[in-house]
Short mmCIF file of N, CA and C in Angstrom, two decimals:
data_model
loop_
_atom_site.label_atom_id
_atom_site.label_comp_id
_atom_site.label_asym_id
_atom_site.label_seq_id
_atom_site.Cartn_x
_atom_site.Cartn_y
_atom_site.Cartn_z
N MET A 1 35.56 42.92 5.08
CA MET A 1 35.91 42.35 3.80
C MET A 1 35.42 40.91 3.69
N VAL A 2 35.58 40.14 4.77
CA VAL A 2 35.15 38.73 4.76
C VAL A 2 33.62 38.66 4.69
N ALA A 3 32.95 39.58 5.42
CA ALA A 3 31.48 39.58 5.43
C ALA A 3 30.94 39.91 4.04
N GLU A 4 31.58 40.89 3.36
CA GLU A 4 31.14 41.24 2.00
C GLU A 4 31.37 40.08 1.05
N ASP A 5 32.48 39.38 1.19
CA ASP A 5 32.80 38.24 0.35
C ASP A 5 31.77 37.12 0.55
N THR A 6 31.37 36.89 1.80
CA THR A 6 30.38 35.85 2.12
C THR A 6 29.02 36.22 1.52
N ARG A 7 28.66 37.52 1.62
CA ARG A 7 27.39 37.96 1.05
C ARG A 7 27.37 37.81 -0.47
N SER A 8 28.45 38.15 -1.11
CA SER A 8 28.49 38.04 -2.58
C SER A 8 28.41 36.58 -3.01
N ARG A 9 29.03 35.66 -2.23
CA ARG A 9 28.94 34.24 -2.55
C ARG A 9 27.51 33.73 -2.34
N ALA A 10 26.86 34.23 -1.30
CA ALA A 10 25.47 33.82 -1.02
C ALA A 10 24.55 34.29 -2.14
N LYS A 11 24.79 35.51 -2.66
CA LYS A 11 23.98 36.01 -3.75
C LYS A 11 24.18 35.18 -5.02
N LYS A 12 25.41 34.72 -5.24
CA LYS A 12 25.68 33.89 -6.42
C LYS A 12 25.04 32.52 -6.27
N ARG A 13 25.00 31.97 -5.05
CA ARG A 13 24.42 30.65 -4.82
C ARG A 13 22.89 30.67 -4.86
N LEU A 14 22.29 31.78 -4.49
CA LEU A 14 20.84 31.86 -4.41
C LEU A 14 20.17 31.58 -5.75
N PRO A 15 20.64 32.18 -6.85
CA PRO A 15 20.00 31.84 -8.12
C PRO A 15 20.15 30.36 -8.48
N GLN A 16 21.25 29.72 -8.09
CA GLN A 16 21.42 28.29 -8.38
C GLN A 16 20.37 27.47 -7.63
N VAL A 17 20.06 27.88 -6.40
CA VAL A 17 19.02 27.18 -5.63
C VAL A 17 17.68 27.34 -6.32
N TRP A 18 17.38 28.56 -6.78
CA TRP A 18 16.11 28.79 -7.47
C TRP A 18 16.05 28.02 -8.78
N ILE A 19 17.16 27.93 -9.47
CA ILE A 19 17.21 27.15 -10.71
C ILE A 19 16.94 25.68 -10.41
N PHE A 20 17.56 25.16 -9.34
CA PHE A 20 17.34 23.78 -8.93
C PHE A 20 15.87 23.56 -8.59
N LEU A 21 15.29 24.49 -7.79
CA LEU A 21 13.89 24.35 -7.39
C LEU A 21 12.96 24.43 -8.59
N SER A 22 13.26 25.32 -9.53
CA SER A 22 12.38 25.45 -10.70
C SER A 22 12.43 24.20 -11.58
N HIS A 23 13.60 23.55 -11.66
CA HIS A 23 13.71 22.34 -12.47
C HIS A 23 13.01 21.15 -11.82
N TYR A 24 13.09 21.05 -10.51
CA TYR A 24 12.58 19.87 -9.82
C TYR A 24 11.34 20.15 -8.97
N SER A 25 10.70 21.31 -9.18
CA SER A 25 9.53 21.65 -8.35
C SER A 25 8.37 20.70 -8.59
N ALA A 26 8.22 20.19 -9.80
CA ALA A 26 7.12 19.27 -10.09
C ALA A 26 7.25 17.99 -9.28
N LEU A 27 8.46 17.62 -8.91
CA LEU A 27 8.69 16.42 -8.10
C LEU A 27 8.86 16.77 -6.62
N LEU A 28 9.50 17.89 -6.37
CA LEU A 28 9.87 18.26 -5.01
C LEU A 28 8.67 18.63 -4.14
N PHE A 29 7.77 19.45 -4.66
CA PHE A 29 6.65 19.93 -3.85
C PHE A 29 5.64 18.83 -3.51
N PRO A 30 5.30 17.93 -4.45
CA PRO A 30 4.44 16.81 -4.04
C PRO A 30 5.10 15.91 -2.99
N LEU A 31 6.41 15.69 -3.11
CA LEU A 31 7.11 14.89 -2.10
C LEU A 31 7.12 15.59 -0.74
N LEU A 32 7.31 16.89 -0.77
CA LEU A 32 7.26 17.67 0.47
C LEU A 32 5.86 17.59 1.09
N GLY A 33 4.82 17.67 0.26
CA GLY A 33 3.45 17.54 0.74
C GLY A 33 3.19 16.18 1.33
N LEU A 34 3.73 15.13 0.70
CA LEU A 34 3.58 13.77 1.22
C LEU A 34 4.25 13.62 2.57
N VAL A 35 5.47 14.14 2.70
CA VAL A 35 6.20 14.05 3.98
C VAL A 35 5.46 14.81 5.07
N LEU A 36 4.96 16.00 4.74
CA LEU A 36 4.21 16.77 5.74
C LEU A 36 2.92 16.06 6.14
N ALA A 37 2.22 15.49 5.16
CA ALA A 37 0.98 14.77 5.47
C ALA A 37 1.26 13.56 6.36
N LEU A 38 2.31 12.82 6.06
CA LEU A 38 2.67 11.67 6.89
C LEU A 38 3.08 12.11 8.30
N ALA A 39 3.80 13.22 8.40
CA ALA A 39 4.22 13.71 9.71
C ALA A 39 3.02 14.16 10.54
N ILE A 40 2.12 14.93 9.93
CA ILE A 40 0.94 15.40 10.67
C ILE A 40 0.04 14.22 11.03
N GLY A 41 -0.15 13.29 10.08
CA GLY A 41 -0.93 12.09 10.37
C GLY A 41 -0.30 11.27 11.48
N GLY A 42 1.03 11.15 11.46
CA GLY A 42 1.73 10.42 12.51
C GLY A 42 1.54 11.06 13.87
N LEU A 43 1.58 12.38 13.92
CA LEU A 43 1.33 13.08 15.19
C LEU A 43 -0.08 12.83 15.70
N LEU A 44 -1.06 12.85 14.80
CA LEU A 44 -2.44 12.59 15.21
C LEU A 44 -2.61 11.15 15.69
N ILE A 45 -1.98 10.21 15.00
CA ILE A 45 -2.04 8.82 15.44
C ILE A 45 -1.37 8.66 16.79
N LEU A 46 -0.24 9.33 16.96
CA LEU A 46 0.49 9.26 18.23
C LEU A 46 -0.34 9.84 19.37
N MET A 47 -1.12 10.89 19.07
CA MET A 47 -1.97 11.50 20.11
C MET A 47 -3.07 10.55 20.57
N THR A 48 -3.47 9.59 19.72
CA THR A 48 -4.48 8.62 20.14
C THR A 48 -3.87 7.49 20.96
N GLY A 49 -2.55 7.44 21.02
CA GLY A 49 -1.88 6.41 21.82
C GLY A 49 -1.40 5.22 21.00
N ALA A 50 -1.58 5.27 19.68
CA ALA A 50 -1.14 4.16 18.82
C ALA A 50 0.24 4.46 18.26
N ASN A 51 0.87 3.43 17.75
CA ASN A 51 2.18 3.55 17.14
C ASN A 51 2.01 3.97 15.67
N PRO A 52 2.47 5.17 15.29
CA PRO A 52 2.28 5.61 13.90
C PRO A 52 3.00 4.74 12.88
N PHE A 53 4.17 4.22 13.22
CA PHE A 53 4.91 3.38 12.27
C PHE A 53 4.15 2.08 12.00
N GLN A 54 3.58 1.52 13.05
CA GLN A 54 2.79 0.30 12.89
C GLN A 54 1.52 0.60 12.09
N ALA A 55 0.89 1.73 12.35
CA ALA A 55 -0.32 2.11 11.62
C ALA A 55 -0.02 2.30 10.14
N TYR A 56 1.09 2.98 9.83
CA TYR A 56 1.45 3.17 8.42
C TYR A 56 1.83 1.86 7.76
N GLN A 57 2.44 0.96 8.50
CA GLN A 57 2.79 -0.35 7.95
C GLN A 57 1.52 -1.12 7.58
N VAL A 58 0.52 -1.09 8.47
CA VAL A 58 -0.74 -1.78 8.20
C VAL A 58 -1.43 -1.14 6.99
N MET A 59 -1.41 0.19 6.90
CA MET A 59 -2.02 0.87 5.76
C MET A 59 -1.32 0.49 4.46
N PHE A 60 0.00 0.46 4.49
CA PHE A 60 0.78 0.12 3.29
C PHE A 60 0.51 -1.31 2.85
N LEU A 61 0.53 -2.25 3.82
CA LEU A 61 0.28 -3.65 3.48
C LEU A 61 -1.16 -3.86 3.03
N GLY A 62 -2.08 -3.09 3.59
CA GLY A 62 -3.48 -3.19 3.17
C GLY A 62 -3.69 -2.71 1.75
N ALA A 63 -2.84 -1.82 1.28
CA ALA A 63 -2.98 -1.30 -0.09
C ALA A 63 -2.10 -2.03 -1.09
N PHE A 64 -0.90 -2.45 -0.67
CA PHE A 64 0.07 -3.03 -1.61
C PHE A 64 0.63 -4.36 -1.16
N GLY A 65 0.04 -5.00 -0.15
CA GLY A 65 0.62 -6.19 0.47
C GLY A 65 0.55 -7.46 -0.34
N GLY A 66 -0.23 -7.53 -1.36
CA GLY A 66 -0.35 -8.73 -2.18
C GLY A 66 -1.11 -8.41 -3.45
N SER A 67 -1.32 -9.44 -4.26
CA SER A 67 -1.98 -9.19 -5.54
C SER A 67 -3.44 -8.77 -5.34
N ARG A 68 -4.11 -9.36 -4.37
CA ARG A 68 -5.52 -8.97 -4.10
C ARG A 68 -5.59 -7.52 -3.63
N GLN A 69 -4.70 -7.14 -2.71
CA GLN A 69 -4.70 -5.76 -2.19
C GLN A 69 -4.37 -4.77 -3.30
N LEU A 70 -3.41 -5.13 -4.14
CA LEU A 70 -3.03 -4.25 -5.25
C LEU A 70 -4.17 -4.08 -6.25
N THR A 71 -4.87 -5.18 -6.52
CA THR A 71 -6.02 -5.12 -7.42
C THR A 71 -7.10 -4.20 -6.85
N GLU A 72 -7.38 -4.33 -5.56
CA GLU A 72 -8.39 -3.48 -4.93
C GLU A 72 -7.97 -2.00 -4.96
N THR A 73 -6.68 -1.75 -4.75
CA THR A 73 -6.18 -0.38 -4.80
C THR A 73 -6.35 0.22 -6.19
N ILE A 74 -6.00 -0.55 -7.21
CA ILE A 74 -6.15 -0.07 -8.59
C ILE A 74 -7.63 0.13 -8.92
N LEU A 75 -8.47 -0.80 -8.45
CA LEU A 75 -9.91 -0.70 -8.69
C LEU A 75 -10.50 0.56 -8.08
N LYS A 76 -10.05 0.92 -6.89
CA LYS A 76 -10.56 2.13 -6.23
C LYS A 76 -9.93 3.40 -6.79
N ALA A 77 -8.67 3.31 -7.24
CA ALA A 77 -7.96 4.51 -7.68
C ALA A 77 -8.30 4.92 -9.11
N THR A 78 -8.66 3.97 -9.96
CA THR A 78 -8.90 4.29 -11.37
C THR A 78 -10.00 5.32 -11.58
N PRO A 79 -11.19 5.17 -10.96
CA PRO A 79 -12.20 6.22 -11.15
C PRO A 79 -11.75 7.58 -10.64
N LEU A 80 -11.00 7.59 -9.55
CA LEU A 80 -10.51 8.87 -9.02
C LEU A 80 -9.53 9.52 -9.99
N LEU A 81 -8.68 8.72 -10.63
CA LEU A 81 -7.75 9.26 -11.61
C LEU A 81 -8.48 9.81 -12.84
N ILE A 82 -9.50 9.09 -13.28
CA ILE A 82 -10.27 9.55 -14.43
C ILE A 82 -10.98 10.86 -14.09
N ILE A 83 -11.59 10.92 -12.90
CA ILE A 83 -12.26 12.15 -12.47
C ILE A 83 -11.25 13.29 -12.38
N GLY A 84 -10.07 13.01 -11.82
CA GLY A 84 -9.03 14.04 -11.69
C GLY A 84 -8.58 14.56 -13.04
N LEU A 85 -8.44 13.67 -14.02
CA LEU A 85 -8.05 14.12 -15.36
C LEU A 85 -9.13 15.01 -15.98
N GLY A 86 -10.38 14.64 -15.79
CA GLY A 86 -11.47 15.46 -16.31
C GLY A 86 -11.53 16.82 -15.64
N LEU A 87 -11.33 16.83 -14.34
CA LEU A 87 -11.37 18.10 -13.61
C LEU A 87 -10.19 19.00 -13.96
N THR A 88 -9.06 18.39 -14.33
CA THR A 88 -7.90 19.19 -14.73
C THR A 88 -8.24 20.07 -15.92
N ILE A 89 -8.96 19.50 -16.88
CA ILE A 89 -9.36 20.27 -18.06
C ILE A 89 -10.28 21.41 -17.65
N ALA A 90 -11.25 21.10 -16.78
CA ALA A 90 -12.20 22.14 -16.35
C ALA A 90 -11.48 23.25 -15.58
N PHE A 91 -10.61 22.87 -14.66
CA PHE A 91 -9.94 23.88 -13.83
C PHE A 91 -8.95 24.71 -14.66
N ARG A 92 -8.32 24.09 -15.66
CA ARG A 92 -7.42 24.85 -16.55
C ARG A 92 -8.19 25.90 -17.34
N SER A 93 -9.48 25.62 -17.62
CA SER A 93 -10.31 26.59 -18.33
C SER A 93 -10.99 27.56 -17.39
N ARG A 94 -10.64 27.47 -16.10
CA ARG A 94 -11.19 28.33 -15.05
C ARG A 94 -12.71 28.13 -14.88
N VAL A 95 -13.12 26.88 -15.03
CA VAL A 95 -14.50 26.49 -14.77
C VAL A 95 -14.48 25.67 -13.49
N TRP A 96 -15.21 26.11 -12.47
CA TRP A 96 -15.16 25.45 -11.17
C TRP A 96 -16.24 24.39 -11.10
N ASN A 97 -15.88 23.19 -11.49
CA ASN A 97 -16.80 22.06 -11.53
C ASN A 97 -16.61 21.25 -10.26
N ILE A 98 -17.56 21.35 -9.35
CA ILE A 98 -17.49 20.60 -8.10
C ILE A 98 -18.35 19.34 -8.23
N GLY A 99 -18.97 19.12 -9.39
CA GLY A 99 -19.93 18.03 -9.55
C GLY A 99 -19.38 16.77 -10.16
N ALA A 100 -18.10 16.51 -10.01
CA ALA A 100 -17.50 15.34 -10.65
C ALA A 100 -18.09 14.04 -10.11
N GLU A 101 -18.44 14.01 -8.85
CA GLU A 101 -18.98 12.77 -8.28
C GLU A 101 -20.34 12.45 -8.90
N GLY A 102 -21.19 13.46 -9.03
CA GLY A 102 -22.49 13.24 -9.65
C GLY A 102 -22.36 12.84 -11.11
N GLN A 103 -21.42 13.45 -11.82
CA GLN A 103 -21.19 13.10 -13.22
C GLN A 103 -20.67 11.67 -13.34
N TYR A 104 -19.85 11.27 -12.38
CA TYR A 104 -19.33 9.90 -12.35
C TYR A 104 -20.48 8.91 -12.13
N TYR A 105 -21.36 9.22 -11.17
CA TYR A 105 -22.50 8.34 -10.90
C TYR A 105 -23.41 8.24 -12.11
N TRP A 106 -23.71 9.38 -12.74
CA TRP A 106 -24.61 9.38 -13.88
C TRP A 106 -23.98 8.63 -15.05
N GLY A 107 -22.68 8.81 -15.25
CA GLY A 107 -21.98 8.06 -16.30
C GLY A 107 -21.99 6.57 -16.01
N ALA A 108 -21.79 6.20 -14.75
CA ALA A 108 -21.83 4.78 -14.38
C ALA A 108 -23.21 4.20 -14.60
N LEU A 109 -24.26 4.97 -14.32
CA LEU A 109 -25.62 4.50 -14.55
C LEU A 109 -25.86 4.26 -16.04
N CYS A 110 -25.46 5.21 -16.87
CA CYS A 110 -25.64 5.05 -18.32
C CYS A 110 -24.84 3.88 -18.87
N GLY A 111 -23.62 3.72 -18.40
CA GLY A 111 -22.81 2.58 -18.83
C GLY A 111 -23.40 1.25 -18.40
N SER A 112 -23.92 1.20 -17.18
CA SER A 112 -24.50 -0.06 -16.69
C SER A 112 -25.81 -0.37 -17.41
N ILE A 113 -26.55 0.65 -17.83
CA ILE A 113 -27.78 0.38 -18.60
C ILE A 113 -27.42 -0.31 -19.91
N ILE A 114 -26.38 0.16 -20.57
CA ILE A 114 -25.93 -0.48 -21.82
C ILE A 114 -25.47 -1.91 -21.55
N ALA A 115 -24.70 -2.10 -20.47
CA ALA A 115 -24.19 -3.44 -20.15
C ALA A 115 -25.32 -4.41 -19.84
N LEU A 116 -26.35 -3.95 -19.14
CA LEU A 116 -27.46 -4.83 -18.77
C LEU A 116 -28.46 -5.02 -19.90
N THR A 117 -28.54 -4.05 -20.82
CA THR A 117 -29.46 -4.17 -21.94
C THR A 117 -28.93 -5.11 -23.01
N PHE A 118 -27.63 -5.10 -23.22
CA PHE A 118 -27.01 -5.93 -24.26
C PHE A 118 -25.98 -6.89 -23.67
N PRO A 119 -26.38 -7.83 -22.81
CA PRO A 119 -25.39 -8.68 -22.16
C PRO A 119 -24.72 -9.69 -23.11
N ASN A 120 -25.39 -10.02 -24.23
CA ASN A 120 -24.84 -11.03 -25.15
C ASN A 120 -24.02 -10.42 -26.28
N LEU A 121 -23.82 -9.11 -26.24
CA LEU A 121 -23.03 -8.45 -27.28
C LEU A 121 -21.56 -8.83 -27.13
N SER A 122 -20.85 -8.86 -28.22
CA SER A 122 -19.43 -9.19 -28.19
C SER A 122 -18.67 -8.19 -27.30
N PRO A 123 -17.73 -8.67 -26.48
CA PRO A 123 -16.97 -7.74 -25.61
C PRO A 123 -16.24 -6.65 -26.40
N TRP A 124 -15.87 -6.95 -27.66
CA TRP A 124 -15.19 -5.96 -28.48
C TRP A 124 -16.12 -4.79 -28.82
N LEU A 125 -17.42 -5.02 -28.80
CA LEU A 125 -18.38 -3.95 -29.04
C LEU A 125 -18.96 -3.42 -27.74
N LEU A 126 -19.15 -4.34 -26.77
CA LEU A 126 -19.82 -3.95 -25.53
C LEU A 126 -18.98 -2.99 -24.69
N ILE A 127 -17.69 -3.26 -24.54
CA ILE A 127 -16.85 -2.41 -23.69
C ILE A 127 -16.74 -0.99 -24.24
N PRO A 128 -16.47 -0.80 -25.54
CA PRO A 128 -16.49 0.58 -26.05
C PRO A 128 -17.87 1.25 -25.93
N ALA A 129 -18.94 0.46 -26.12
CA ALA A 129 -20.28 1.03 -25.99
C ALA A 129 -20.54 1.49 -24.57
N ILE A 130 -20.08 0.71 -23.58
CA ILE A 130 -20.22 1.09 -22.17
C ILE A 130 -19.44 2.37 -21.89
N LEU A 131 -18.22 2.44 -22.40
CA LEU A 131 -17.39 3.63 -22.18
C LEU A 131 -18.00 4.87 -22.83
N ILE A 132 -18.52 4.70 -24.04
CA ILE A 132 -19.13 5.83 -24.74
C ILE A 132 -20.40 6.28 -24.01
N ALA A 133 -21.21 5.31 -23.57
CA ALA A 133 -22.43 5.67 -22.84
C ALA A 133 -22.11 6.33 -21.51
N GLY A 134 -21.08 5.84 -20.82
CA GLY A 134 -20.68 6.45 -19.56
C GLY A 134 -20.17 7.87 -19.75
N THR A 135 -19.37 8.06 -20.78
CA THR A 135 -18.87 9.40 -21.10
C THR A 135 -20.01 10.34 -21.47
N PHE A 136 -20.93 9.84 -22.29
CA PHE A 136 -22.07 10.64 -22.70
C PHE A 136 -22.95 10.99 -21.49
N GLY A 137 -23.17 10.02 -20.60
CA GLY A 137 -23.99 10.28 -19.42
C GLY A 137 -23.37 11.33 -18.51
N GLY A 138 -22.07 11.23 -18.27
CA GLY A 138 -21.39 12.23 -17.44
C GLY A 138 -21.40 13.60 -18.09
N ALA A 139 -21.20 13.63 -19.42
CA ALA A 139 -21.22 14.91 -20.14
C ALA A 139 -22.63 15.51 -20.13
N LEU A 140 -23.64 14.66 -20.24
CA LEU A 140 -25.02 15.14 -20.20
C LEU A 140 -25.34 15.77 -18.85
N TRP A 141 -24.88 15.12 -17.78
CA TRP A 141 -25.13 15.65 -16.43
C TRP A 141 -24.37 16.97 -16.22
N SER A 142 -23.16 17.03 -16.75
CA SER A 142 -22.38 18.26 -16.68
C SER A 142 -23.03 19.35 -17.54
N GLY A 143 -23.57 18.95 -18.69
CA GLY A 143 -24.24 19.91 -19.56
C GLY A 143 -25.47 20.52 -18.92
N LEU A 144 -26.16 19.74 -18.07
CA LEU A 144 -27.30 20.28 -17.34
C LEU A 144 -26.86 21.42 -16.43
N ALA A 145 -25.73 21.23 -15.75
CA ALA A 145 -25.19 22.30 -14.90
C ALA A 145 -24.79 23.51 -15.73
N GLY A 146 -24.16 23.27 -16.89
CA GLY A 146 -23.78 24.36 -17.77
C GLY A 146 -24.98 25.12 -18.30
N PHE A 147 -26.05 24.39 -18.64
CA PHE A 147 -27.28 25.03 -19.11
C PHE A 147 -27.87 25.93 -18.02
N LEU A 148 -27.96 25.42 -16.80
CA LEU A 148 -28.51 26.22 -15.70
C LEU A 148 -27.65 27.45 -15.42
N HIS A 149 -26.34 27.29 -15.57
CA HIS A 149 -25.44 28.42 -15.35
C HIS A 149 -25.58 29.48 -16.44
N LEU A 150 -25.58 29.04 -17.70
CA LEU A 150 -25.61 30.00 -18.81
C LEU A 150 -26.99 30.59 -19.06
N GLN A 151 -28.04 29.78 -18.97
CA GLN A 151 -29.38 30.26 -19.30
C GLN A 151 -30.09 30.91 -18.11
N ARG A 152 -29.83 30.42 -16.91
CA ARG A 152 -30.55 30.92 -15.75
C ARG A 152 -29.67 31.76 -14.82
N GLY A 153 -28.37 31.81 -15.11
CA GLY A 153 -27.46 32.62 -14.31
C GLY A 153 -27.17 32.05 -12.92
N MET A 154 -27.37 30.76 -12.77
CA MET A 154 -27.11 30.13 -11.46
C MET A 154 -25.62 29.95 -11.26
N ASN A 155 -25.22 29.98 -10.00
CA ASN A 155 -23.81 29.80 -9.64
C ASN A 155 -23.39 28.38 -9.98
N LEU A 156 -22.34 28.25 -10.77
CA LEU A 156 -21.90 26.94 -11.26
C LEU A 156 -21.43 26.03 -10.12
N ILE A 157 -20.79 26.60 -9.13
CA ILE A 157 -20.31 25.78 -8.01
C ILE A 157 -21.49 25.19 -7.25
N ILE A 158 -22.49 26.01 -6.97
CA ILE A 158 -23.67 25.53 -6.23
C ILE A 158 -24.44 24.51 -7.06
N VAL A 159 -24.63 24.79 -8.35
CA VAL A 159 -25.39 23.89 -9.21
C VAL A 159 -24.71 22.53 -9.31
N THR A 160 -23.41 22.51 -9.58
CA THR A 160 -22.72 21.22 -9.71
C THR A 160 -22.70 20.46 -8.38
N LEU A 161 -22.57 21.19 -7.30
CA LEU A 161 -22.57 20.55 -5.98
C LEU A 161 -23.93 19.93 -5.67
N MET A 162 -25.01 20.66 -5.94
CA MET A 162 -26.35 20.13 -5.67
C MET A 162 -26.71 18.99 -6.62
N LEU A 163 -26.25 19.08 -7.87
CA LEU A 163 -26.52 17.99 -8.81
C LEU A 163 -25.81 16.69 -8.40
N ASN A 164 -24.74 16.80 -7.61
CA ASN A 164 -24.10 15.60 -7.06
C ASN A 164 -25.12 14.78 -6.29
N TYR A 165 -25.81 15.44 -5.38
CA TYR A 165 -26.75 14.73 -4.51
C TYR A 165 -27.92 14.17 -5.31
N ILE A 166 -28.39 14.91 -6.30
CA ILE A 166 -29.49 14.42 -7.12
C ILE A 166 -29.07 13.17 -7.88
N ALA A 167 -27.89 13.20 -8.48
CA ALA A 167 -27.41 12.04 -9.24
C ALA A 167 -27.23 10.82 -8.33
N ILE A 168 -26.65 11.03 -7.17
CA ILE A 168 -26.43 9.91 -6.24
C ILE A 168 -27.76 9.31 -5.81
N LEU A 169 -28.73 10.17 -5.48
CA LEU A 169 -30.03 9.66 -5.05
C LEU A 169 -30.78 8.96 -6.19
N LEU A 170 -30.67 9.48 -7.41
CA LEU A 170 -31.31 8.82 -8.55
C LEU A 170 -30.70 7.45 -8.80
N VAL A 171 -29.38 7.35 -8.71
CA VAL A 171 -28.72 6.05 -8.92
C VAL A 171 -29.09 5.09 -7.80
N GLN A 172 -29.13 5.57 -6.55
CA GLN A 172 -29.53 4.70 -5.45
C GLN A 172 -30.97 4.23 -5.62
N ARG A 173 -31.84 5.12 -6.06
CA ARG A 173 -33.23 4.74 -6.28
C ARG A 173 -33.33 3.70 -7.39
N ARG A 174 -32.62 3.90 -8.47
CA ARG A 174 -32.62 2.93 -9.58
C ARG A 174 -32.10 1.58 -9.11
N HIS A 175 -31.06 1.59 -8.29
CA HIS A 175 -30.50 0.35 -7.77
C HIS A 175 -31.51 -0.36 -6.87
N LYS A 176 -32.21 0.41 -6.04
CA LYS A 176 -33.20 -0.17 -5.14
C LYS A 176 -34.35 -0.77 -5.94
N ILE A 177 -34.83 -0.08 -7.00
CA ILE A 177 -35.91 -0.60 -7.84
C ILE A 177 -35.47 -1.89 -8.52
N THR A 178 -34.22 -1.91 -9.02
CA THR A 178 -33.70 -3.10 -9.68
C THR A 178 -33.64 -4.27 -8.71
N ARG A 179 -33.20 -4.03 -7.48
CA ARG A 179 -33.14 -5.10 -6.48
C ARG A 179 -34.53 -5.63 -6.16
N ILE A 180 -35.52 -4.73 -6.07
CA ILE A 180 -36.89 -5.16 -5.79
C ILE A 180 -37.43 -5.98 -6.96
N GLU A 181 -37.19 -5.49 -8.20
CA GLU A 181 -37.64 -6.24 -9.38
C GLU A 181 -36.98 -7.61 -9.44
N ASP A 182 -35.69 -7.68 -9.12
CA ASP A 182 -34.99 -8.97 -9.11
C ASP A 182 -35.59 -9.90 -8.07
N ALA A 183 -35.90 -9.37 -6.89
CA ALA A 183 -36.46 -10.20 -5.83
C ALA A 183 -37.82 -10.72 -6.24
N PHE A 184 -38.70 -9.84 -6.77
CA PHE A 184 -40.03 -10.29 -7.16
C PHE A 184 -39.97 -11.15 -8.41
N GLY A 185 -39.04 -10.85 -9.31
CA GLY A 185 -38.89 -11.68 -10.50
C GLY A 185 -38.47 -13.08 -10.12
N GLY A 186 -37.57 -13.20 -9.15
CA GLY A 186 -37.14 -14.52 -8.69
C GLY A 186 -38.28 -15.28 -8.06
N ILE A 187 -39.12 -14.59 -7.28
CA ILE A 187 -40.27 -15.24 -6.64
C ILE A 187 -41.26 -15.68 -7.71
N ALA A 188 -41.50 -14.82 -8.71
CA ALA A 188 -42.43 -15.19 -9.79
C ALA A 188 -41.92 -16.38 -10.58
N ASP A 189 -40.63 -16.42 -10.85
CA ASP A 189 -40.05 -17.56 -11.58
C ASP A 189 -40.21 -18.84 -10.78
N ARG A 190 -39.96 -18.77 -9.46
CA ARG A 190 -40.09 -19.97 -8.63
C ARG A 190 -41.55 -20.42 -8.56
N ALA A 191 -42.46 -19.43 -8.49
CA ALA A 191 -43.89 -19.78 -8.44
C ALA A 191 -44.32 -20.44 -9.74
N ARG A 192 -43.83 -19.94 -10.88
CA ARG A 192 -44.16 -20.53 -12.17
C ARG A 192 -43.65 -21.96 -12.26
N LEU A 193 -42.43 -22.21 -11.73
CA LEU A 193 -41.89 -23.56 -11.73
C LEU A 193 -42.73 -24.49 -10.87
N LEU A 194 -43.23 -24.00 -9.72
CA LEU A 194 -44.04 -24.82 -8.84
C LEU A 194 -45.37 -25.18 -9.50
N VAL A 195 -45.97 -24.21 -10.21
CA VAL A 195 -47.27 -24.45 -10.86
C VAL A 195 -47.10 -25.43 -12.02
N ASP A 196 -46.01 -25.25 -12.79
CA ASP A 196 -45.79 -26.15 -13.93
C ASP A 196 -45.46 -27.52 -13.41
#
């Protein structure tokens, strides 16, 4: 009789636990993932012979220890958040876009071209123009992957992944050309000053 009573109480409590989990799962599961990640990371740090608490303290202070550290953290996190928001839309539509990094690079290149082409433009016009050009550049790079997928039947995951490397290499090449032009332009300017 006591065992049956205990079982019936457990059955009544079980739905309450599920109700609690369903209400707070959006908060509970990420926190559980964070705790597990910290625990596994701590074990790995401990296996190297270092103190995990001290390592986590240094990591925390390096990210949030002062205004400079906080600024750097926000500076590094903002592009990742923007990319994550964009990928959320793609993944919700069941489109597997692995090329966010390449789209980010291409968008940054387009935005920087606008910024360097019109440096004397009013900030009220320049900043929106940079954002629009960056968005257009990333969308254009993503559209290239979509075109190859729809018109040529290529695998979208492979295409977006390979376009990452192409975009990164094109941006690096453009940056290298700009640095060379700046170096030779500076030499030419100095030579002109010496002749005059």
